[in-house]
């Protein structure tokens, strides 16, 4: 059976799939940010065990392929009796991945706050959470915005890998369309253009933020 | 004809008119000290002499190689003019010996063996023959600056420019560098140096030039004009720095 | 009923995993060397604004950095044949890795070149070195030394990213793991071991490249 696909059919299908790419990106970025903040606090806390644990957490996610992380979640959770759909596995895997990278990026920003700021706030008898909340984080935040926006591009691109565990986002839909239409050049070209349309504005914005930050200093 | 001839030299940075008509003749063997307040244009003048700064107007001739109204062969000029910088600017990935040998081998295509002999000779001259294989970050500031002098000398320049070459040094390291310069002067090297070491300018220089607002405001024999400045500006300046 | 972990069926196929790991290393090397070379060429064009190459590299860098590696791979493997360029899984994988790494290293090396202190350029000029000589003898080595850790990280990222090359039948580590789990039905255990193998590979490659950098790029045994 042959279904004739017009170019418009292809574009429409890709646009619909692109909504899933967008949804997964947003979800993973926001949840990953929340988890990442937690990891960050543990990473820079004064508790040795928490430090070591989060250091290992970050190194594992940065030292293994995202595809493997997704496989582990996808095939591991059912062993715990949890039924996972590709959507859930993709969201969970990408969230963990994002949290590790963001925690590490933010740690760098916290460490960019001069030692004297810690010492001065400690000498004013602020507790660790108070130092963080009133002195360190506000300064680290300014440094963190540009690389955080920059990393969001990696999250969007990371969603493509979830196609391999069967999540029907942009790339997966593209593969199916390429097979069905025998027009892989056009389809993957359009898929790439879709990602570019999502990522390039973020890249530009990150670059602009970075430049503005450097001028401000 | 003088070794260095500068006539009617003008230089702007944007709207900032930095050099406002400099005339200067330097004879072979001259040791010239340029003094003046910060921002008066000393570095700029020095840097035009080997083409690090372009010229807007005027003429610059070094040993027959000319730059006229900004046009001329800068690389030919630079082969005749050596320069030593305040911040040494040694190449960090090369040893002292390699720093010295680079320009002779690459620019003059001197054979490696010969360049090595030259490097040994000039490093000996600055008292560092034992540092041939040391990297810059293994040397003290004074030693680095002496390597920088050796590096410039290896090109056999007709004239050597020194821009506050002791200003970045710890006080106890200043004299070892000045001693090398003094020795070069004694051997007849033509030197133009920007310096804040007034005593050195007076004792070693044979001509002192006071730059003020981009002009040569006063010049002459160092001992004479430092003791009896003709202009109130130089009098003020010497009182402030001595 | 609790699940019983069983890694024995994985280790029975250790030879396949080792072959896959070797293939991943080979793929990485084949992608990294031309990729970094391409990056250096791009960085020179960008830093010196050699037109039209500077503009072309600019477009290339943005196109690659703002699209997923997997899509680049599919485009090359599935898309290019319609232009008459038919590549094997290996060839397409290597080409995609070179192109991907080339874009990132263009920006990395360019940053290294542009961080050259002014004084270094002035010293070279005062010694009458030409622009090309200055670049070759004064700028390049310290620039590479400055950004070497970033280049190494990027090579690792590309190596880890190459896991998706299994999707176009390049028989590397992930492909091997996939093959094994399709026969022993121990997907979790198999991918767990493969993940550990990637982790070890990443550590080893980083160590080796950092040592290589210290020796060859920085150029001084310390
Ligand atoms: N590269 C440059 N761009 C713009 N202005 C410059 C530059 N270099 C020097 N100037 C300006 O030229 C003037 C003279 O500077 P300089 O020759 O360095 O003075 P000096 O060495 O006597 O302290 C100063 O006003 C300085 O700000
Ligand atoms: Mg100066």
XYZ file of C-alpha atoms and ligand atoms in Angstrom:
709
model
C 0.000 0.000 0.000
C 1.378 3.360 -0.949
C 0.416 6.574 0.707
C 1.415 9.642 -1.251
C 3.095 12.187 1.013
C 3.228 15.752 -0.102
C 5.995 17.934 1.261
C 3.361 19.657 3.318
C 2.350 16.314 4.855
C 5.967 15.765 5.855
C 6.295 19.215 7.355
C 3.000 18.894 9.220
C 3.991 15.544 10.719
C 7.373 16.903 11.718
C 5.840 19.971 13.309
C 3.513 17.792 15.336
C 6.417 15.624 16.459
C 8.420 18.746 17.196
C 5.944 19.586 19.944
C 7.102 16.466 21.774
C 10.712 17.481 21.353
C 9.841 20.862 22.797
C 7.815 19.372 25.657
C 10.539 16.909 26.577
C 13.190 19.638 26.427
C 11.219 21.941 28.706
C 10.387 19.202 31.162
C 13.925 17.828 31.329
C 15.376 21.313 31.653
C 13.064 22.375 34.475
C 13.115 19.127 36.411
C 16.826 18.759 35.713
C 17.349 22.272 37.022
C 15.495 21.456 40.235
C 17.388 18.208 40.786
C 20.592 19.947 39.733
C 20.097 22.579 42.417
C 19.790 19.833 45.006
C 22.908 18.125 43.675
C 24.702 21.475 43.751
C 23.864 22.069 47.413
C 25.084 18.613 48.356
C 28.182 19.041 46.198
C 29.269 22.245 47.940
C 28.006 21.313 51.412
C 30.425 20.625 54.224
C 29.296 16.999 54.441
C 32.011 14.668 53.126
C 29.640 11.849 52.214
C 27.307 14.149 50.306
C 30.277 15.687 48.501
C 31.669 12.312 47.458
C 28.281 10.995 46.395
C 27.428 13.984 44.217
C 30.937 14.093 42.765
C 30.490 10.480 41.662
C 26.992 11.236 40.365
C 28.282 14.045 38.172
C 31.287 12.088 36.928
C 29.153 9.109 35.950
C 26.696 11.179 33.941
C 29.467 13.160 32.297
C 31.585 10.076 31.648
C 29.040 7.802 29.942
C 26.904 8.123 26.803
C 23.434 9.595 27.160
C 22.177 6.641 25.125
C 23.483 4.219 27.775
C 21.874 6.275 30.535
C 18.564 6.005 28.712
C 19.008 2.256 28.201
C 19.752 1.763 31.905
C 16.609 3.654 32.897
C 14.500 2.010 30.212
C 15.596 -1.541 31.009
C 16.347 -1.021 34.695
C 13.087 0.410 36.009
C 10.970 -2.579 34.920
C 13.250 -4.725 37.064
C 12.052 -2.700 40.045
C 8.512 -3.458 38.999
C 7.955 -0.026 37.484
C 6.321 -0.044 34.110
C 8.063 2.491 31.875
C 6.868 3.984 28.666
C 9.456 5.476 26.299
C 8.110 8.887 27.322
C 8.739 8.279 31.025
C 12.166 6.742 30.432
C 13.121 9.644 28.177
C 11.928 12.252 30.675
C 13.616 10.599 33.629
C 16.874 9.833 31.813
C 17.200 13.309 30.361
C 16.312 14.911 33.699
C 19.112 13.074 35.488
C 21.536 13.865 32.656
C 20.602 17.556 32.805
C 20.823 17.722 36.583
C 24.409 16.420 36.585
C 25.616 18.887 33.957
C 23.818 21.876 35.463
C 25.101 21.061 38.943
C 28.647 21.032 37.623
C 28.189 24.259 35.662
C 26.715 25.969 38.710
C 29.438 24.679 40.987
C 31.927 26.474 38.764
C 29.878 29.654 39.142
C 29.736 29.352 42.929
C 33.477 28.830 43.008
C 33.958 31.934 40.905
C 32.669 33.966 43.864
C 35.825 35.215 45.593
C 36.869 33.504 48.827
C 36.764 36.847 50.582
C 32.978 36.912 50.155
C 32.644 33.654 52.092
C 35.046 34.887 54.729
C 33.396 38.257 55.095
C 29.920 36.745 55.432
C 31.210 34.103 57.849
C 32.808 36.825 59.951
C 29.358 38.418 60.164
C 28.150 35.156 61.735
C 25.948 34.084 58.826
C 25.165 30.360 58.727
C 25.980 28.299 55.615
C 22.438 28.540 54.199
C 22.391 32.267 54.979
C 25.749 32.767 53.272
C 24.435 30.939 50.234
C 21.115 32.723 50.142
C 22.219 36.299 50.801
C 25.810 36.529 49.627
C 27.029 33.750 47.363
C 24.071 32.724 45.227
C 23.094 36.243 44.158
C 26.612 36.741 42.843
C 26.897 33.247 41.352
C 23.553 33.673 39.627
C 24.850 36.525 37.501
C 27.690 34.342 36.275
C 25.465 31.305 35.803
C 22.809 32.629 33.459
C 24.789 32.556 30.213
C 26.229 29.012 30.550
C 22.854 27.729 31.755
C 21.101 29.054 28.674
C 23.983 27.667 26.643
C 23.458 24.234 28.138
C 19.770 24.258 27.259
C 20.939 23.741 23.672
C 22.555 20.467 24.752
C 19.257 19.398 26.343
C 17.282 20.046 23.166
C 19.849 18.123 21.124
C 19.880 15.376 23.750
C 16.185 14.708 23.183
C 17.097 13.304 19.748
C 18.771 10.331 21.435
C 15.471 9.362 23.067
C 14.246 8.372 19.599
C 16.416 5.271 19.984
C 14.379 3.995 22.948
C 11.292 4.581 20.834
C 10.045 7.972 21.947
C 8.268 9.471 18.956
C 9.786 12.915 18.932
C 11.211 14.816 15.981
C 14.054 12.475 15.039
C 12.015 9.292 15.430
C 9.198 10.714 13.355
C 11.767 11.854 10.812
C 13.165 8.329 10.538
C 9.717 6.888 9.979
C 8.866 9.531 7.397
C 12.176 8.998 5.617
C 11.362 5.305 5.319
C 7.825 5.919 4.180
C 8.548 8.640 1.638
C 11.912 7.493 0.267
C 13.025 11.090 0.620
C 15.631 10.885 3.408
C 17.576 13.886 2.140
C 14.561 16.166 2.357
C 13.215 14.709 5.588
C 16.455 14.752 7.571
C 17.213 18.171 6.163
C 13.882 19.378 7.541
C 14.499 17.600 10.857
C 17.879 19.326 11.164
C 16.230 22.645 10.327
C 13.707 22.020 13.093
C 16.404 21.506 15.693
C 18.280 24.509 14.374
C 15.173 26.646 14.750
C 14.924 25.600 18.387
C 18.627 25.785 19.267
C 20.027 28.709 17.349
C 18.023 31.398 19.175
C 19.129 29.876 22.476
C 22.756 29.883 21.329
C 22.514 33.483 20.218
C 20.861 34.486 23.465
C 23.563 32.713 25.495
C 26.273 34.478 23.523
C 24.595 37.838 23.999
C 24.241 37.261 27.741
C 27.867 36.306 27.987
C 29.007 39.369 26.122
C 26.812 41.608 28.233
C 28.194 40.020 31.376
C 31.772 40.631 30.305
C 31.048 44.235 29.490
C 29.284 44.705 32.832
C 32.376 43.508 34.629
C 73.242 61.106 7.271
C 72.269 60.087 10.775
C 71.508 56.485 11.694
C 67.931 57.350 12.637
C 66.223 60.359 11.110
C 62.769 61.417 12.203
C 61.167 64.459 10.626
C 57.753 66.006 11.200
C 56.309 62.815 12.688
C 52.639 62.877 13.649
C 50.562 60.166 15.261
C 46.894 60.091 16.217
C 44.872 57.525 18.132
C 41.421 58.394 16.893
C 40.971 62.036 17.860
C 43.838 61.884 20.332
C 46.794 63.679 18.734
C 49.612 61.887 20.523
C 52.755 62.894 18.610
C 52.662 66.449 17.287
C 55.605 66.805 14.970
C 58.716 65.062 16.259
C 62.109 65.856 14.733
C 64.958 63.739 15.930
C 68.337 62.652 14.590
C 70.200 59.796 16.227
C 73.878 59.224 15.416
C 75.647 55.911 15.578
C 76.716 55.195 19.165
C 74.231 57.622 20.672
C 72.648 56.639 23.960
C 69.407 58.548 24.182
C 67.172 58.686 27.210
C 63.537 59.640 26.673
C 61.831 61.015 29.746
C 58.478 62.589 30.400
C 55.228 62.227 32.240
C 53.092 59.159 31.834
C 50.928 59.503 28.730
C 53.187 62.095 27.094
C 53.867 59.831 24.104
C 57.250 58.256 24.876
C 56.201 54.664 24.177
C 54.344 55.693 21.070
C 57.424 57.448 19.691
C 59.588 54.440 20.446
C 57.111 52.045 18.905
C 56.854 54.010 15.659
C 60.607 53.582 15.201
C 60.177 49.860 14.523
C 56.748 50.062 12.987
C 54.703 48.715 15.909
C 52.701 51.906 15.567
C 51.929 53.304 12.155
C 52.788 56.883 11.251
C 50.122 59.317 10.101
C 52.472 61.922 8.716
C 56.177 62.547 8.519
C 59.290 60.607 7.682
C 61.293 57.978 9.464
C 64.572 56.651 8.090
C 66.703 54.019 9.796
C 70.015 53.283 8.119
C 68.606 53.977 4.669
C 65.304 52.118 5.171
C 62.500 54.658 5.007
C 58.909 54.933 6.139
C 57.214 57.954 4.598
C 53.687 59.008 5.611
C 53.055 55.466 6.853
C 54.343 53.649 3.770
C 57.425 51.454 3.696
C 58.787 47.993 4.267
C 58.197 47.399 7.968
C 59.917 44.033 8.088
C 63.067 45.496 6.560
C 62.882 48.271 9.132
C 62.429 45.856 11.998
C 65.493 43.871 11.036
C 67.531 46.964 11.783
C 65.737 47.939 14.964
C 65.671 45.726 18.059
C 63.182 46.224 20.837
C 63.025 45.263 24.490
C 59.679 45.518 26.265
C 58.653 46.363 29.794
C 56.929 42.963 30.182
C 59.818 40.947 28.612
C 57.415 39.149 26.215
C 59.569 36.048 25.995
C 57.923 33.147 24.139
C 56.866 30.846 26.980
C 56.987 27.604 24.977
C 60.604 28.129 23.893
C 63.799 27.880 25.945
C 66.041 30.902 26.371
C 68.248 29.574 23.575
C 65.272 28.926 21.275
C 63.865 32.382 22.007
C 67.152 33.877 20.837
C 67.551 31.590 17.817
C 64.023 31.961 16.453
C 64.342 35.198 14.485
C 67.810 34.518 13.043
C 66.727 31.110 11.721
C 63.224 32.035 10.608
C 63.681 35.587 9.366
C 67.297 35.652 8.262
C 67.422 31.955 7.338
C 70.667 31.582 9.260
C 71.812 27.964 9.488
C 70.884 26.336 12.785
C 74.489 25.717 13.836
C 75.405 29.307 13.182
C 72.309 30.590 14.960
C 73.253 28.475 17.939
C 76.690 30.106 18.024
C 75.078 33.527 17.858
C 72.680 32.580 20.671
C 75.545 31.409 22.864
C 77.476 34.581 22.181
C 74.630 36.963 23.051
C 73.559 34.959 26.094
C 77.154 35.111 27.290
C 77.089 38.849 26.772
C 74.091 39.208 29.101
C 75.668 36.800 31.601
C 73.302 33.880 31.045
C 75.324 31.331 29.120
C 74.262 28.676 31.633
C 70.534 29.290 30.982
C 70.442 28.247 27.341
C 68.022 25.379 28.002
C 65.898 27.064 30.667
C 62.297 28.015 29.960
C 61.195 31.581 30.749
C 59.141 30.544 33.769
C 62.249 28.990 35.271
C 64.027 32.354 35.226
C 63.792 35.393 37.481
C 62.384 38.622 36.067
C 65.858 40.093 35.711
C 67.098 37.000 33.907
C 64.076 37.014 31.599
C 64.705 40.613 30.686
C 68.351 39.852 29.944
C 67.258 36.996 27.660
C 64.930 39.472 25.933
C 67.899 41.780 25.375
C 69.926 38.870 24.015
C 67.037 37.940 21.718
C 67.018 41.437 20.253
C 70.816 41.527 19.928
C 70.870 38.253 17.991
C 69.380 40.070 14.999
C 72.417 42.387 15.011
C 70.245 45.509 15.118
C 71.632 48.926 14.242
C 69.711 50.446 17.101
C 68.115 49.003 20.215
C 64.892 50.405 21.682
C 64.178 49.891 25.380
C 60.763 50.804 26.808
C 60.949 51.057 30.597
C 62.704 47.741 30.702
C 63.213 47.783 34.468
C 59.751 48.998 35.479
C 58.268 45.517 35.902
C 61.206 44.261 37.974
C 61.580 43.888 41.706
C 63.982 46.581 42.946
C 66.804 44.156 43.694
C 66.783 42.914 40.086
C 66.975 46.323 38.412
C 70.739 46.697 38.568
C 71.632 43.452 36.781
C 69.597 44.628 33.784
C 70.951 48.187 33.872
C 74.493 46.783 34.039
C 73.902 44.933 30.772
C 72.571 48.084 29.110
C 75.493 50.090 30.403
C 77.911 47.547 28.971
C 76.147 47.685 25.590
C 76.439 51.474 25.631
C 80.124 51.204 26.412
C 80.598 48.874 23.438
C 79.109 51.508 21.149
C 75.586 50.151 20.685
C 73.104 52.787 19.612
C 70.361 52.922 22.233
C 67.093 54.756 22.601
C 65.507 54.130 25.955
C 62.463 55.292 27.807
C 63.411 55.274 31.457
C 62.445 56.531 34.858
C 65.919 55.804 36.227
C 67.132 59.410 36.222
C 70.548 58.655 37.605
C 71.074 56.020 34.929
C 69.927 58.423 32.214
C 72.354 61.009 33.452
C 75.350 58.697 33.895
C 74.989 56.512 30.816
C 73.112 58.649 28.291
C 74.808 61.185 26.034
C 71.552 62.881 25.157
C 68.389 63.440 27.106
C 65.030 64.173 25.535
C 62.099 65.474 27.530
C 58.766 64.718 25.860
C 55.826 66.846 26.886
C 52.346 66.671 25.345
C 53.617 64.861 22.265
C 56.450 67.276 21.517
C 60.151 67.347 22.263
C 59.967 70.031 24.886
C 63.615 70.166 25.836
C 66.714 68.190 24.942
C 70.439 68.238 25.363
C 73.298 66.942 27.441
C 71.782 65.007 30.369
C 73.951 66.474 33.087
C 73.418 70.024 31.904
C 69.669 70.007 31.405
C 68.915 67.957 34.484
C 70.894 70.367 36.647
C 69.741 73.505 34.856
C 66.444 72.861 33.086
C 65.451 75.700 30.760
C 61.727 75.112 30.886
C 59.572 75.099 34.024
C 57.932 71.856 32.840
C 61.200 69.924 32.931
C 62.078 71.538 36.236
C 58.757 70.382 37.660
C 59.232 66.912 36.230
C 62.726 66.433 37.608
C 61.664 67.724 40.992
C 58.840 65.186 41.036
C 60.893 62.145 40.093
C 64.313 62.773 41.626
C 9.433 -12.070 43.199
C 12.644 -10.062 43.242
C 14.679 -9.903 40.077
C 17.870 -11.968 40.150
C 20.780 -10.114 38.577
C 22.939 -12.334 36.457
C 26.032 -10.924 34.807
C 27.467 -14.251 33.663
C 25.685 -14.189 30.289
C 27.267 -10.803 29.682
C 30.795 -11.813 30.512
C 30.474 -14.901 28.345
C 30.540 -12.391 25.515
C 33.441 -10.380 26.878
C 35.316 -10.840 23.611
C 32.543 -9.117 21.671
C 32.476 -6.244 24.140
C 36.250 -5.876 23.928
C 36.093 -5.825 20.143
C 33.367 -3.225 20.359
C 35.426 -1.121 22.769
C 38.408 -1.339 20.427
C 36.182 -0.277 17.550
C 34.898 2.692 19.577
C 38.497 3.708 20.277
C 39.373 3.350 16.606
C 36.344 5.376 15.604
C 37.323 8.071 18.079
C 40.889 8.241 16.807
C 39.744 8.328 13.182
C 37.343 11.144 14.017
C 39.575 13.107 16.360
C 42.731 13.583 14.304
C 41.126 15.028 11.160
C 38.495 16.744 13.311
C 41.061 18.712 15.291
C 43.033 19.451 12.128
C 39.853 20.804 10.559
C 39.292 22.831 13.722
C 42.743 24.387 13.506
C 42.166 25.322 9.868
C 38.775 26.785 10.729
C 40.192 28.665 13.691
C 42.892 30.277 11.531
C 40.320 31.388 8.970
C 38.020 32.736 11.692
C 40.712 34.418 13.779
C 42.351 36.046 10.763
C 39.062 36.749 8.982
C 40.260 35.108 5.781
C 37.217 35.560 3.546
C 35.211 33.812 2.277
C 36.427 30.906 4.432
C 35.816 32.743 7.696
C 32.162 33.236 6.788
C 31.774 29.665 5.539
C 33.285 28.260 8.714
C 30.994 30.517 10.709
C 27.913 29.030 9.054
C 29.304 25.507 9.388
C 30.045 25.953 13.099
C 26.554 27.226 13.879
C 24.851 24.580 11.735
C 26.668 21.753 13.487
C 26.503 23.094 17.022
C 22.775 23.679 16.817
C 21.701 20.267 15.505
C 21.970 16.833 17.156
C 24.815 14.511 16.236
C 22.294 11.728 15.587
C 20.524 13.823 12.958
C 23.845 14.728 11.338
C 24.648 11.034 11.226
C 21.295 10.100 9.673
C 21.579 12.900 7.165
C 24.980 11.637 6.053
C 24.089 7.951 6.056
C 20.526 8.026 4.729
C 20.370 11.404 3.019
C 23.614 11.673 1.058
C 23.012 8.572 -1.095
C 20.325 10.535 -2.935
C 23.169 12.832 -4.014
C 25.070 9.759 -5.149
C 27.345 9.647 -2.082
C 26.932 6.169 -0.633
C 28.883 5.505 2.552
C 29.233 2.450 4.768
C 28.232 2.660 8.429
C 31.867 3.125 9.387
C 32.539 5.774 6.787
C 29.417 7.715 7.659
C 30.237 7.495 11.378
C 33.780 8.750 10.916
C 32.684 11.520 8.589
C 29.994 12.644 11.020
C 32.469 12.640 13.912
C 35.051 14.627 11.946
C 32.473 17.200 10.917
C 31.047 17.427 14.434
C 34.386 17.714 16.205
C 35.673 20.081 13.530
C 32.951 22.588 14.351
C 33.502 22.514 18.102
C 37.278 22.577 17.844
C 37.117 25.522 15.450
C 35.603 27.556 18.264
C 37.858 26.106 20.955
C 41.091 26.700 19.034
C 39.934 30.137 17.956
C 39.455 31.098 21.589
C 42.996 29.875 22.253
C 44.408 31.924 19.378
C 42.512 35.032 20.393
C 43.782 34.725 23.963
C 47.331 35.286 22.729
C 48.739 38.198 24.753
C 49.393 41.308 22.656
C 52.952 41.406 23.887
C 53.700 38.094 22.191
C 52.564 39.463 18.834
C 54.505 42.677 19.338
C 57.655 40.804 20.302
C 57.346 38.662 17.171
C 56.736 41.746 15.030
C 59.713 43.543 16.541
C 61.850 40.559 15.506
C 60.612 41.026 11.914
C 58.634 37.779 11.803
C 55.939 37.712 9.128
C 52.284 37.029 9.966
C 52.565 33.393 8.945
C 55.831 32.931 10.828
C 54.350 34.563 13.899
C 51.397 32.207 13.788
C 53.475 29.114 13.215
C 56.252 29.722 15.710
C 54.752 32.012 18.342
C 50.962 31.704 18.416
C 49.977 28.129 17.564
C 51.715 26.015 20.195
C 50.775 28.148 23.215
C 47.226 28.499 21.840
C 46.829 24.730 21.576
C 48.405 24.297 24.997
C 45.905 26.782 26.467
C 42.868 24.980 25.090
C 44.153 21.417 25.173
C 42.005 20.403 28.175
C 38.913 21.741 26.391
C 39.846 19.868 23.210
C 40.317 16.665 25.188
C 36.897 17.097 26.792
C 35.360 17.600 23.373
C 37.010 14.452 22.031
C 35.535 12.541 24.991
C 32.100 14.022 24.290
C 32.379 12.907 20.676
C 33.507 9.445 21.752
C 30.538 9.065 24.120
C 28.257 10.475 21.448
C 29.471 7.820 19.019
C 27.257 5.329 20.884
C 24.474 6.331 18.507
C 26.555 5.142 15.535
C 25.207 1.708 16.475
C 21.990 2.908 14.827
C 23.563 2.849 11.374
C 25.155 -0.539 11.977
C 28.642 0.615 12.844
C 29.747 -2.293 15.002
C 31.146 -0.408 17.935
C 30.640 -0.901 21.670
C 26.927 -0.102 21.818
C 26.259 -2.234 18.769
C 28.052 -5.126 20.476
C 26.032 -4.632 23.659
C 22.822 -4.509 21.670
C 23.740 -7.691 19.867
C 24.550 -9.467 23.128
C 21.368 -8.419 24.892
C 19.263 -9.496 21.937
C 20.551 -13.034 22.463
C 20.826 -13.333 26.250
C 17.757 -11.241 27.149
C 19.771 -9.608 29.920
C 19.393 -6.063 28.645
C 19.979 -4.282 31.930
C 23.082 -6.255 32.871
C 24.519 -5.967 29.377
C 24.022 -2.209 29.103
C 25.263 -1.769 32.655
C 28.548 -3.434 31.740
C 28.755 -1.471 28.494
C 28.163 1.756 30.401
C 30.975 0.871 32.779
C 33.174 0.121 29.792
C 32.471 3.592 28.341
C 33.266 5.137 31.715
C 36.634 3.394 31.852
C 37.360 4.253 28.213
C 36.608 7.902 28.889
C 38.974 7.932 31.873
C 41.748 6.218 29.946
C 41.401 8.368 26.850
C 41.381 11.535 28.960
C 44.510 10.461 30.810
C 46.319 9.461 27.656
C 45.424 12.646 25.800
C 46.330 14.873 28.737
C 49.702 13.173 28.989
C 50.174 13.478 25.231
C 49.302 17.164 25.505
C 51.803 17.748 28.273
C 54.527 16.034 26.249
C 53.839 17.165 22.722
C 51.689 20.286 22.837
C 53.002 22.012 25.933
C 56.252 20.373 25.004
C 58.025 20.125 28.297
C 58.453 17.061 30.414
C 57.500 18.078 33.916
N 46.888 51.594 21.235
C 46.416 52.781 21.658
N 45.151 53.138 21.373
C 44.653 54.326 21.778
N 45.339 55.220 22.492
C 46.610 54.923 22.830
C 47.222 53.684 22.436
N 48.468 53.649 22.923
C 48.658 54.820 23.572
N 47.554 55.603 23.521
C 47.412 56.936 24.088
O 48.458 57.704 23.613
C 48.952 58.554 24.623
C 50.444 58.346 24.801
O 50.657 57.045 25.320
P 52.123 56.465 25.544
O 52.936 56.703 24.323
O 51.956 55.080 25.990
O 52.673 57.367 26.738
P 53.905 57.133 27.679
O 54.660 55.933 27.197
O 54.674 58.398 27.600
O 53.350 56.917 29.049
C 48.140 58.288 25.857
O 47.121 59.246 25.939
C 47.542 56.941 25.588
O 46.299 56.819 26.216
Mg 55.010 54.034 28.151
